[in-house]
Short mmCIF file of C-alpha atoms and ligand atoms in Angstrom, two decimals:
data_model
loop_
_atom_site.label_atom_id
_atom_site.label_comp_id
_atom_site.label_asym_id
_atom_site.label_seq_id
_atom_site.Cartn_x
_atom_site.Cartn_y
_atom_site.Cartn_z
CA MET A 14 -97.21 3.00 57.41
CA LEU A 15 -97.77 4.07 53.86
CA LEU A 16 -99.73 1.78 51.67
CA PHE A 17 -100.50 2.22 48.06
CA THR A 18 -102.21 0.65 45.16
CA LEU A 19 -101.15 0.83 41.62
CA LEU A 20 -103.43 0.63 38.65
CA PHE A 21 -102.65 0.92 35.02
CA ALA A 22 -104.93 2.13 32.34
CA PHE A 23 -104.77 4.30 29.28
CA ASN A 24 -101.21 3.44 28.26
CA SER A 25 -101.65 0.73 25.66
CA ALA A 26 -105.39 1.31 25.29
CA VAL A 27 -105.04 4.67 23.61
CA THR A 28 -101.84 3.95 21.72
CA ILE A 29 -102.39 3.29 18.08
CA ALA A 30 -99.85 2.56 15.41
CA SER A 31 -98.70 5.88 13.93
CA SER A 32 -101.37 8.54 13.51
CA SER A 33 -104.88 8.31 12.14
CA PRO A 34 -106.25 11.00 9.79
CA SER A 35 -108.56 12.44 12.42
CA GLN A 36 -105.68 13.15 14.78
CA VAL A 37 -103.74 16.36 15.09
CA VAL A 38 -100.24 15.57 16.30
CA LEU A 39 -98.10 17.93 18.36
CA PRO A 40 -94.47 18.49 17.29
CA LYS A 41 -91.90 15.79 17.87
CA PRO A 42 -89.98 16.49 21.10
CA THR A 43 -86.83 18.30 20.02
CA GLY A 44 -84.17 16.68 22.21
CA ARG A 45 -81.80 13.89 21.26
CA TYR A 46 -83.99 11.06 22.60
CA LEU A 47 -87.36 9.69 21.61
CA VAL A 48 -89.85 9.70 24.48
CA GLY A 49 -92.13 7.07 25.99
CA ARG A 50 -95.01 7.71 28.35
CA THR A 51 -96.63 5.82 31.17
CA ALA A 52 -99.89 7.58 31.96
CA CYS A 53 -102.43 7.28 34.72
CA VAL A 54 -100.47 5.61 37.46
CA GLU A 55 -102.37 5.91 40.70
CA LEU A 56 -100.64 6.19 44.08
CA ILE A 57 -102.71 6.38 47.27
CA ASP A 58 -101.37 7.70 50.57
CA TYR A 59 -103.64 6.26 53.26
CA SER A 60 -101.66 8.03 55.98
CA ARG A 61 -102.97 11.48 55.01
CA VAL A 62 -106.38 13.02 54.48
CA GLN A 63 -106.97 14.99 51.27
CA PRO A 64 -107.41 18.58 52.53
CA PHE A 65 -109.95 19.96 50.05
CA ALA A 66 -112.13 16.89 49.55
CA PRO A 67 -115.82 17.06 50.48
CA GLY A 68 -115.37 14.23 53.01
CA LEU A 69 -112.67 12.15 54.63
CA GLU A 70 -110.62 10.45 51.96
CA PRO A 71 -106.99 9.43 51.52
CA VAL A 72 -104.69 11.33 49.18
CA ARG A 73 -105.11 9.79 45.76
CA LEU A 74 -102.59 10.92 43.18
CA GLU A 75 -102.48 10.40 39.44
CA ILE A 76 -99.04 10.71 37.93
CA SER A 77 -97.61 10.43 34.42
CA LEU A 78 -94.05 9.50 33.50
CA PHE A 79 -92.22 10.66 30.38
CA TYR A 80 -88.91 8.91 29.80
CA PRO A 81 -86.17 8.93 27.17
CA VAL A 82 -86.06 6.00 24.78
CA ILE A 83 -82.85 5.02 23.10
CA ASP A 84 -84.01 3.89 19.71
CA GLN A 85 -82.11 1.17 17.92
CA ARG A 86 -84.70 0.45 15.29
CA HIS A 87 -83.62 2.91 12.64
CA HIS A 88 -85.62 1.15 9.99
CA LYS A 89 -88.97 1.67 11.71
CA ALA A 90 -91.36 4.58 11.91
CA ASP A 91 -90.18 6.29 15.04
CA PHE A 92 -93.44 7.40 16.60
CA ASP A 93 -96.96 6.73 17.64
CA ALA A 94 -99.61 9.37 17.98
CA VAL A 95 -100.65 8.96 21.59
CA ALA A 96 -103.88 10.59 22.82
CA TYR A 97 -103.12 13.80 24.70
CA PHE A 98 -106.23 13.50 26.91
CA PRO A 99 -108.39 10.54 27.85
CA ALA A 100 -111.85 10.95 26.26
CA ALA A 101 -113.74 12.31 29.27
CA VAL A 102 -111.03 14.88 30.02
CA ALA A 103 -110.94 15.96 26.36
CA GLN A 104 -114.68 16.73 26.52
CA PHE A 105 -114.25 18.54 29.82
CA GLU A 106 -111.49 20.70 28.34
CA ASP A 107 -113.55 21.53 25.21
CA ALA A 108 -116.08 23.17 27.49
CA ALA A 109 -113.52 24.66 29.89
CA LEU A 110 -111.44 26.32 27.16
CA SER A 111 -114.53 27.58 25.32
CA ASP A 112 -115.33 29.48 28.50
CA ILE A 113 -111.98 31.30 28.46
CA GLY A 114 -111.77 32.63 24.93
CA VAL A 115 -110.85 29.71 22.65
CA ARG A 116 -113.25 28.33 20.04
CA ALA A 117 -113.15 24.65 21.05
CA PRO A 118 -116.36 22.90 20.02
CA ASN A 119 -117.02 19.40 21.33
CA GLY A 120 -114.43 17.10 19.72
CA THR A 121 -111.60 19.64 19.56
CA PHE A 122 -109.24 18.17 22.13
CA SER A 123 -110.07 14.50 21.53
CA LYS A 124 -108.17 14.86 18.22
CA LEU A 125 -105.02 16.01 19.94
CA ALA A 126 -102.06 13.61 20.13
CA LEU A 127 -98.48 13.60 21.35
CA HIS A 128 -95.64 12.49 19.10
CA LEU A 129 -94.03 9.83 21.27
CA ALA A 130 -91.98 6.68 20.74
CA SER A 131 -93.82 3.54 19.83
CA ASP A 132 -95.39 1.78 22.76
CA GLU A 133 -93.75 -1.35 21.39
CA THR A 134 -90.65 -0.16 23.19
CA CYS A 135 -92.45 -0.64 26.50
CA GLN A 136 -93.39 -4.20 25.68
CA ARG A 137 -89.76 -5.00 25.05
CA SER A 138 -88.95 -4.52 28.70
CA GLY A 139 -86.03 -6.74 29.59
CA SER A 140 -85.06 -7.13 25.96
CA HIS A 141 -81.86 -5.94 24.33
CA GLN A 142 -82.94 -2.30 24.62
CA PRO A 143 -80.38 -0.18 26.48
CA GLU A 144 -81.09 0.78 30.06
CA VAL A 145 -83.04 3.95 30.72
CA ASP A 146 -80.71 5.41 33.34
CA PHE A 147 -81.58 9.09 33.48
CA PRO A 148 -82.13 11.56 36.32
CA LEU A 149 -85.59 12.25 37.63
CA ALA A 150 -87.34 15.63 37.43
CA ILE A 151 -90.63 16.34 39.23
CA PHE A 152 -93.34 18.63 37.86
CA MET A 153 -96.58 20.00 39.31
CA PRO A 154 -99.19 22.02 37.38
CA GLY A 155 -100.93 25.29 38.16
CA GLU A 156 -104.15 25.49 40.15
CA GLY A 157 -107.20 24.98 37.93
CA THR A 158 -105.43 23.15 35.09
CA THR A 159 -104.37 19.48 34.95
CA ARG A 160 -100.93 17.88 34.70
CA LEU A 161 -101.99 16.72 31.23
CA TRP A 162 -101.87 20.34 30.00
CA TYR A 163 -98.09 20.21 30.43
CA SER A 164 -97.44 16.94 28.58
CA GLN A 165 -95.64 18.53 25.63
CA ILE A 166 -93.36 20.48 27.96
CA ALA A 167 -92.70 17.30 29.98
CA ALA A 168 -92.06 15.22 26.84
CA THR A 169 -89.65 17.83 25.48
CA VAL A 170 -87.69 17.97 28.74
CA ALA A 171 -87.66 14.13 28.74
CA SER A 172 -86.24 14.16 25.22
CA ASN A 173 -83.28 16.08 26.66
CA GLY A 174 -82.46 13.14 28.93
CA TYR A 175 -84.74 13.29 31.99
CA ILE A 176 -87.44 11.04 33.39
CA VAL A 177 -90.13 13.62 34.04
CA ILE A 178 -92.89 12.80 36.51
CA THR A 179 -95.98 14.98 36.45
CA ILE A 180 -98.28 14.87 39.49
CA ASP A 181 -101.91 16.01 39.74
CA PRO A 182 -103.03 17.30 43.14
CA PRO A 183 -106.79 16.56 43.18
CA TYR A 184 -109.26 19.34 44.09
CA ASN A 185 -106.57 21.92 43.22
CA VAL A 186 -106.66 21.14 39.50
CA ASP A 187 -109.67 21.40 37.18
CA VAL A 188 -110.06 17.70 36.62
CA VAL A 189 -108.37 14.43 37.48
CA GLU A 190 -109.49 11.22 35.83
CA TYR A 191 -108.75 8.12 37.89
CA SER A 192 -108.04 4.65 36.62
CA ASP A 193 -111.62 3.58 37.41
CA GLY A 194 -112.90 6.36 35.13
CA SER A 195 -114.14 8.60 37.94
CA LEU A 196 -113.43 12.33 37.77
CA VAL A 197 -112.53 14.66 40.63
CA LEU A 198 -113.01 18.35 39.93
CA LEU A 199 -111.56 21.56 41.31
CA ASN A 200 -112.90 22.62 44.73
CA LYS A 201 -114.56 25.78 43.42
CA THR A 202 -115.88 26.80 46.82
CA LEU A 203 -112.34 27.32 48.06
CA TRP A 204 -110.54 28.32 44.84
CA GLY A 205 -113.35 30.42 43.33
CA THR A 206 -113.62 32.93 46.17
CA GLU A 207 -112.87 36.62 45.70
CA ASP A 208 -111.85 36.91 49.34
CA TYR A 209 -108.11 37.16 48.84
CA GLU A 210 -107.18 36.43 52.44
CA ALA A 211 -109.20 33.23 52.32
CA LEU A 212 -107.61 32.40 48.98
CA ALA A 213 -104.11 32.92 50.40
CA ARG A 214 -104.95 30.56 53.29
CA THR A 215 -106.23 27.97 50.84
CA ALA A 216 -103.10 28.33 48.72
CA TYR A 217 -100.86 27.94 51.79
CA VAL A 218 -102.57 24.67 52.79
CA GLY A 219 -102.55 23.58 49.14
CA ILE A 220 -98.79 24.14 48.83
CA GLN A 221 -98.14 22.36 52.13
CA SER A 222 -100.16 19.38 50.99
CA GLN A 223 -98.63 19.34 47.50
CA ALA A 224 -95.11 19.31 48.95
CA GLN A 225 -96.14 16.24 50.98
CA ASP A 226 -97.53 14.72 47.78
CA VAL A 227 -94.14 15.09 46.11
CA SER A 228 -92.35 13.45 49.04
CA PHE A 229 -94.88 10.62 49.02
CA VAL A 230 -94.35 10.04 45.30
CA LEU A 231 -90.57 9.99 45.80
CA ASP A 232 -91.01 7.48 48.67
CA GLN A 233 -93.06 5.24 46.39
CA LEU A 234 -90.64 5.59 43.48
CA SER A 235 -87.80 4.35 45.69
CA ASN A 236 -89.53 0.94 45.66
CA VAL A 237 -87.50 -0.75 42.93
CA THR A 238 -90.16 -3.37 42.16
CA LEU A 239 -92.71 -0.66 41.54
CA ALA A 240 -90.23 1.54 39.70
CA ARG A 241 -89.42 -1.17 37.20
CA THR A 242 -93.10 -1.54 36.29
CA LEU A 243 -93.30 2.18 35.49
CA VAL A 244 -90.35 2.66 33.16
CA PRO A 245 -89.09 -0.20 30.99
CA ASN A 246 -85.43 -1.15 31.18
CA LEU A 247 -84.75 0.82 34.33
CA PRO A 248 -81.44 -0.28 35.89
CA ALA A 249 -81.59 -2.82 38.72
CA SER A 250 -81.09 0.01 41.21
CA GLY A 251 -84.35 1.67 40.11
CA PHE A 252 -84.79 5.43 40.11
CA ASN A 253 -82.25 7.78 41.62
CA THR A 254 -84.66 9.87 43.70
CA THR A 255 -82.17 12.69 44.13
CA THR A 256 -84.00 15.16 41.94
CA ALA A 257 -85.09 18.72 41.21
CA MET A 258 -88.56 20.13 40.81
CA PHE A 259 -90.17 22.57 38.43
CA GLY A 260 -93.73 23.74 38.52
CA HIS A 261 -96.19 26.28 37.23
CA SER A 262 -98.08 28.71 39.47
CA LEU A 263 -99.16 26.76 42.60
CA GLY A 264 -96.86 23.97 41.37
CA GLY A 265 -94.03 26.51 41.22
CA SER A 266 -94.77 27.59 44.78
CA THR A 267 -94.51 23.92 45.72
CA ALA A 268 -91.14 23.61 43.95
CA TYR A 269 -89.87 26.33 46.29
CA SER A 270 -91.62 25.24 49.46
CA ILE A 271 -90.47 21.63 49.28
CA LEU A 272 -86.79 22.56 49.28
CA GLU A 273 -86.41 22.86 53.06
CA GLN A 274 -88.67 19.85 53.65
CA ASP A 275 -87.17 17.15 51.47
CA ALA A 276 -83.42 16.63 51.15
CA ARG A 277 -83.92 14.65 47.92
CA VAL A 278 -85.06 17.78 46.05
CA LEU A 279 -81.91 19.73 45.23
CA GLY A 280 -83.41 22.82 43.61
CA GLY A 281 -86.67 24.44 42.52
CA LEU A 282 -87.77 26.26 39.37
CA ASP A 283 -90.87 28.36 39.86
CA MET A 284 -92.74 29.32 36.70
CA ASP A 285 -94.80 32.39 37.59
CA GLY A 286 -96.01 31.18 41.00
CA GLY A 287 -95.75 32.97 44.34
CA LEU A 288 -92.76 32.14 46.55
CA PHE A 289 -94.70 31.35 49.69
CA GLY A 290 -96.12 28.48 51.68
CA PRO A 291 -94.33 26.71 54.53
CA GLY A 292 -90.69 27.76 54.75
CA ASN A 293 -88.69 30.93 55.35
CA GLY A 294 -86.23 30.72 52.48
CA THR A 295 -83.56 28.27 51.41
CA ASP A 296 -79.90 28.02 50.48
CA LYS A 297 -80.68 25.59 47.64
CA PRO A 298 -80.85 26.87 44.04
CA VAL A 299 -84.08 28.67 43.16
CA MET A 300 -85.04 30.13 39.82
CA ILE A 301 -88.07 32.32 39.10
CA MET A 302 -89.35 32.37 35.53
CA GLY A 303 -91.93 35.10 35.15
CA CYS A 304 -94.19 36.07 32.28
CA GLY A 305 -93.94 39.35 30.35
CA ASN A 306 -92.67 42.00 32.71
CA HIS A 307 -93.88 40.18 35.83
CA THR A 308 -90.93 40.79 38.17
CA ARG A 309 -90.43 40.96 41.91
CA ASP A 310 -91.99 44.15 43.24
CA HIS A 311 -93.06 45.11 46.76
CA ASP A 312 -95.94 47.13 45.27
CA GLY A 313 -96.97 44.53 42.72
CA ASP A 314 -99.60 41.80 42.72
CA PHE A 315 -99.63 38.98 45.27
CA THR A 316 -97.05 36.91 43.36
CA GLN A 317 -94.68 39.85 42.87
CA ILE A 318 -94.92 40.77 46.56
CA THR A 319 -93.98 37.21 47.60
CA TRP A 320 -91.01 37.27 45.19
CA ALA A 321 -89.76 40.56 46.63
CA ALA A 322 -90.29 39.38 50.22
CA THR A 323 -88.62 35.99 49.79
CA TRP A 324 -85.75 37.06 47.53
CA PRO A 325 -83.42 38.12 50.41
CA ASN A 326 -84.05 34.71 52.04
CA LEU A 327 -82.78 32.85 48.96
CA THR A 328 -79.25 32.64 50.23
CA GLY A 329 -77.86 30.18 47.70
CA TRP A 330 -77.79 30.33 43.90
CA ARG A 331 -80.77 32.32 42.62
CA ARG A 332 -82.00 33.71 39.33
CA GLU A 333 -85.00 35.64 38.15
CA ILE A 334 -85.86 35.80 34.46
CA THR A 335 -88.84 36.94 32.41
CA ILE A 336 -90.00 36.02 28.92
CA ALA A 337 -91.31 38.92 26.83
CA ASP A 338 -94.79 38.84 25.30
CA THR A 339 -95.99 36.00 27.50
CA LEU A 340 -98.77 35.78 30.08
CA HIS A 341 -99.38 33.42 33.00
CA TYR A 342 -100.55 30.34 31.02
CA ASP A 343 -97.76 30.51 28.48
CA PHE A 344 -95.99 28.20 30.95
CA SER A 345 -98.41 25.43 29.97
CA ASP A 346 -98.99 23.69 26.63
CA TYR A 347 -101.80 26.13 25.75
CA PRO A 348 -99.78 28.11 23.18
CA VAL A 349 -98.34 25.14 21.28
CA VAL A 350 -101.65 23.28 21.42
CA PHE A 351 -103.61 26.27 20.08
CA GLU A 352 -101.02 26.76 17.35
CA THR A 353 -101.09 23.08 16.37
CA LEU A 354 -104.90 22.94 16.29
CA GLY A 355 -105.13 26.34 14.57
CA ILE A 356 -107.48 27.76 17.21
CA SER A 357 -105.86 31.07 18.13
CA PRO A 358 -107.67 32.58 21.11
CA ASN A 359 -109.46 35.89 20.90
CA LEU A 360 -106.62 38.08 22.16
CA THR A 361 -108.94 40.54 23.87
CA ILE A 362 -110.36 37.78 26.03
CA ALA A 363 -107.08 35.83 26.23
CA SER A 364 -105.22 38.67 27.88
CA SER A 365 -107.94 39.32 30.47
CA SER A 366 -108.09 37.61 33.85
CA HIS A 367 -111.05 35.56 32.57
CA GLY A 368 -109.23 34.39 29.45
CA THR A 369 -106.59 31.83 28.59
CA GLN A 370 -103.95 34.38 29.71
CA THR A 371 -101.66 33.61 26.83
CA GLY A 372 -99.57 36.30 25.18
CA THR A 373 -98.54 36.99 21.62
CA LEU A 374 -95.36 34.91 21.42
CA GLU A 375 -95.73 31.97 19.01
CA GLY A 376 -96.51 28.58 20.53
CA HIS A 377 -93.49 26.65 19.29
CA ARG A 378 -91.23 29.50 20.42
CA VAL A 379 -92.64 29.67 23.95
CA LEU A 380 -92.18 25.90 24.21
CA GLU A 381 -88.59 26.16 23.01
CA ILE A 382 -87.72 28.91 25.48
CA VAL A 383 -89.42 27.31 28.48
CA THR A 384 -87.99 23.83 27.89
CA SER A 385 -84.48 25.16 27.16
CA TYR A 386 -84.34 27.04 30.45
CA VAL A 387 -85.94 24.19 32.39
CA THR A 388 -83.34 21.82 30.97
CA GLY A 389 -80.53 24.28 31.72
CA PHE A 390 -81.73 24.51 35.31
CA LEU A 391 -82.00 20.71 35.73
CA ASP A 392 -78.54 20.21 34.15
CA PHE A 393 -77.10 22.71 36.61
CA VAL A 394 -78.87 21.46 39.74
CA ILE A 395 -78.84 17.71 39.19
CA LYS A 396 -75.73 17.22 37.03
CA GLY A 397 -73.70 20.19 38.25
CA LYS A 398 -73.22 21.34 34.65
CA ASN A 399 -72.81 25.02 33.96
CA SER A 400 -75.25 26.31 31.37
CA PRO A 401 -74.54 29.62 29.64
CA LEU A 402 -78.31 30.17 29.55
CA LEU A 403 -78.31 30.67 33.32
CA ASP A 404 -75.45 33.16 33.34
CA GLY A 405 -77.22 36.02 31.61
CA PRO A 406 -78.82 37.13 28.33
CA VAL A 407 -77.82 35.19 25.20
CA ALA A 408 -78.27 36.08 21.53
CA GLY A 409 -80.37 32.98 20.83
CA PHE A 410 -83.06 33.99 23.32
CA PRO A 411 -83.55 37.77 23.07
CA GLU A 412 -87.02 37.35 24.67
CA VAL A 413 -85.42 36.41 27.99
CA ALA A 414 -84.45 39.18 30.40
CA PHE A 415 -82.60 38.81 33.70
CA GLN A 416 -83.59 40.69 36.86
CA TYR A 417 -80.70 41.26 39.21
C1 NAG G 510 -114.02 21.97 49.45
O1 NAG G 510 -113.20 21.79 50.58
C2 NAG G 510 -113.89 22.00 51.81
C3 NAG G 510 -112.84 21.90 52.92
O2 NAG G 510 -112.20 20.68 52.88
C4 NAG G 510 -114.99 20.96 51.94
O3 NAG G 510 -115.70 21.18 53.13
C5 NAG G 510 -115.93 21.09 50.76
O4 NAG G 510 -116.92 20.09 50.80
C6 NAG G 510 -115.14 20.98 49.46
N1 NAG G 510 -116.05 21.26 48.35
C7 NAG G 510 -116.00 20.59 47.21
C8 NAG G 510 -116.96 21.02 46.17
O5 NAG G 510 -115.22 19.66 47.00
C1 NAG G 511 -119.64 15.61 22.86
O1 NAG G 511 -119.50 14.53 21.95
C2 NAG G 511 -119.62 13.26 22.56
C3 NAG G 511 -119.25 12.20 21.53
O2 NAG G 511 -119.83 12.52 20.29
C4 NAG G 511 -121.01 13.11 23.14
O3 NAG G 511 -121.12 11.86 23.76
C5 NAG G 511 -121.24 14.22 24.17
O4 NAG G 511 -122.55 14.16 24.67
C6 NAG G 511 -121.00 15.58 23.56
N1 NAG G 511 -121.02 16.57 24.63
C7 NAG G 511 -121.61 17.75 24.50
C8 NAG G 511 -121.52 18.65 25.70
O5 NAG G 511 -122.17 18.09 23.48
C1 NAG G 512 -93.07 -2.38 46.22
O1 NAG G 512 -93.86 -2.46 45.05
C2 NAG G 512 -94.37 -3.74 44.80
C3 NAG G 512 -95.03 -3.69 43.41
O2 NAG G 512 -95.97 -2.68 43.32
C4 NAG G 512 -95.33 -4.12 45.91
O3 NAG G 512 -95.85 -5.40 45.68
C5 NAG G 512 -94.58 -4.09 47.24
O4 NAG G 512 -95.50 -4.33 48.30
C6 NAG G 512 -93.92 -2.73 47.44
N1 NAG G 512 -93.06 -2.77 48.62
C7 NAG G 512 -93.20 -1.95 49.65
C8 NAG G 512 -92.23 -2.10 50.76
O5 NAG G 512 -94.09 -1.10 49.69
C1 NAG G 513 -90.12 30.45 59.94
O1 NAG G 513 -89.82 31.48 60.84
C2 NAG G 513 -90.73 31.57 61.91
C3 NAG G 513 -90.42 32.80 62.70
O2 NAG G 513 -89.06 33.11 62.62
C4 NAG G 513 -90.64 30.30 62.74
O3 NAG G 513 -91.57 30.34 63.79
C5 NAG G 513 -90.95 29.12 61.86
O4 NAG G 513 -90.75 27.94 62.56
C6 NAG G 513 -90.06 29.11 60.63
N1 NAG G 513 -90.51 28.07 59.73
C7 NAG G 513 -89.69 27.25 59.14
C8 NAG G 513 -90.32 26.23 58.26
O5 NAG G 513 -88.48 27.32 59.29
C1 NAG G 514 -87.04 35.47 55.89
O1 NAG G 514 -86.27 34.92 56.95
C2 NAG G 514 -86.54 35.48 58.21
C3 NAG G 514 -85.52 34.92 59.19
O2 NAG G 514 -85.59 33.52 59.19
C4 NAG G 514 -87.96 35.19 58.62
O3 NAG G 514 -88.27 35.79 59.85
C5 NAG G 514 -88.89 35.73 57.56
O4 NAG G 514 -90.23 35.35 57.86
C6 NAG G 514 -88.52 35.19 56.19
N1 NAG G 514 -89.35 35.81 55.17
C7 NAG G 514 -89.95 35.11 54.20
C8 NAG G 514 -90.82 35.89 53.28
O5 NAG G 514 -89.80 33.92 54.04
C1 NAG G 515 -95.95 45.40 31.39
O1 NAG G 515 -96.58 44.83 30.27
C2 NAG G 515 -97.91 45.26 30.11
C3 NAG G 515 -98.51 44.43 29.01
O2 NAG G 515 -97.65 44.33 27.91
C4 NAG G 515 -97.91 46.75 29.82
O3 NAG G 515 -99.24 47.21 29.69
C5 NAG G 515 -97.25 47.46 30.98
O4 NAG G 515 -97.13 48.84 30.69
C6 NAG G 515 -95.89 46.91 31.25
N1 NAG G 515 -95.39 47.48 32.48
C7 NAG G 515 -94.16 47.94 32.59
C8 NAG G 515 -93.80 48.46 33.94
O5 NAG G 515 -93.38 47.91 31.67
C1 NAG G 516 -112.99 39.20 20.85
O1 NAG G 516 -113.67 39.43 22.07
C2 NAG G 516 -114.06 40.76 22.26
C3 NAG G 516 -114.59 40.90 23.68
O2 NAG G 516 -115.58 39.95 23.93
C4 NAG G 516 -115.09 41.10 21.19
O3 NAG G 516 -115.49 42.44 21.34
C5 NAG G 516 -114.45 40.89 19.80
O4 NAG G 516 -115.42 41.09 18.82
C6 NAG G 516 -113.89 39.50 19.67
N1 NAG G 516 -113.12 39.41 18.45
C7 NAG G 516 -113.31 38.44 17.56
C8 NAG G 516 -112.43 38.45 16.35
O5 NAG G 516 -114.12 37.54 17.74
C1 NAG G 517 -78.03 10.20 42.36
O1 NAG G 517 -78.01 11.46 41.72
C2 NAG G 517 -77.22 12.43 42.41
C3 NAG G 517 -77.39 13.76 41.68
O2 NAG G 517 -77.03 13.65 40.35
C4 NAG G 517 -75.78 11.97 42.47
O3 NAG G 517 -75.00 12.90 43.19
C5 NAG G 517 -75.71 10.61 43.15
O4 NAG G 517 -74.39 10.12 43.09
C6 NAG G 517 -76.64 9.62 42.47
N1 NAG G 517 -76.68 8.39 43.23
C7 NAG G 517 -76.39 7.22 42.69
C8 NAG G 517 -76.50 6.04 43.60
O5 NAG G 517 -76.07 7.09 41.52
#
């Protein structure tokens, strides 16, 4: 039997009315809806052991939810500046990003805020606010980051009419802060090795475990009582857990691998992650979004080899696109965050394997491209809507190339 506990923190505590002068606020999400956030929800799966923990412990997941808000208060300021990171994570990231080519002295990321709808909306649960009845999309981050580094992407997709759930797999990401304030860090012994066969084995187990994490979260979200505490004004039926997944790097591998394991996940969008892990292919929709000229190639790097090997086994709808002038971490919030804070990385370091691995495309533009194609994919997979973006090159996005 699966048990879980649920703890709240961080949501109202860090929300302050509008922005304070010391804050630097990211752009307003560009879709038609305002966005609310429920951060730091903790779900514990006591039926499984966390694979890369130092000892025996249950799987303990932190998730965030970004949901559309239908605003009826036209006379009011329409946003709050909501802290991007909790304080301890902000300090951690100052040091982590300084190590990879960005000048981020202590205090840099604690200033950062998201432009979200007023938290007041949450407190009006059960009021005259319209129901938040939108489809669910699941997201997982890349190895060695944190789900929080994708909050602007998640908020922007939410503003297009999705409830986006971001999930942190502990020990695979740099840092997870739990509701009790404790931090769990990346398992560097496993992930830091230069033995590529060992690394591939670790990644395989990581993907397997992360796919189970996603199924566990969907199981929990089907509990209507719980669901209605997470998103205000959810309909009486709760979430519709028929969903699609997108993910970056190891999270993208998970978005592929889960397809044959969980019938609720209708399609997977893989942003620059290897197509491997448990599974031998799928007939569900799969889209690969690669950086720069990173395309499937039997003689390429590990990721490219997995794309080439798995491609023939994608027997349903499939697409492969690339975005020019990007590198691996352009599929995170790095570019828009650096642009907003005015801390452009040293490009020599940034483009190296020890750098931020961000390219030369401008931050707001990368965000626009990534979130447009993610939304197009979700519209197609979940709503069955045809999007011209998925059919081939379009004039509005000359950076995007299709591989056939
Ligand atoms: C990493 O994972 C291995 C295998 O589960 C475990 O033995 C080790 O203690 C972990 N190390 C850290 C630093 O968490
Ligand atoms: C960063 O600043 C905080 C708050 O001023 C302080 O508590 C912390 O010790 C500083 N950390 C480092 C590494 O300087
Ligand atoms: C559903 O969630 C509620 C609220 O968190 C909890 O009290 C209840 O035990 C859950 N039900 C099941 C079947 O897990
Ligand atoms: C993948 O294929 C291998 C060999 O054909 C088979 O043993 C394995 O069970 C398959 N795995 C899945 C998840 O279908
Ligand atoms: C492709 O499918 C075949 C047949 O099921 C299987 O043997 C093979 O391992 C699969 N390859 C990949 C890379 O999934
Ligand atoms: C791919 O892009 C890199 C970096 O821009 C460049 O050095 C390389 O020549 C390109 N490779 C191909 C095959 O175009
Ligand atoms: C960027 O980093 C390179 C390599 O460390 C260094 O040689 C160069 O001076 C740096 N450029 C700037 C503008 O700091
Ligand atoms: C849940 O969403 C799926 C995909 O959009 C849809 O086919 C299904 O009818 C929905 N279920 C309910 C109960 O609304």
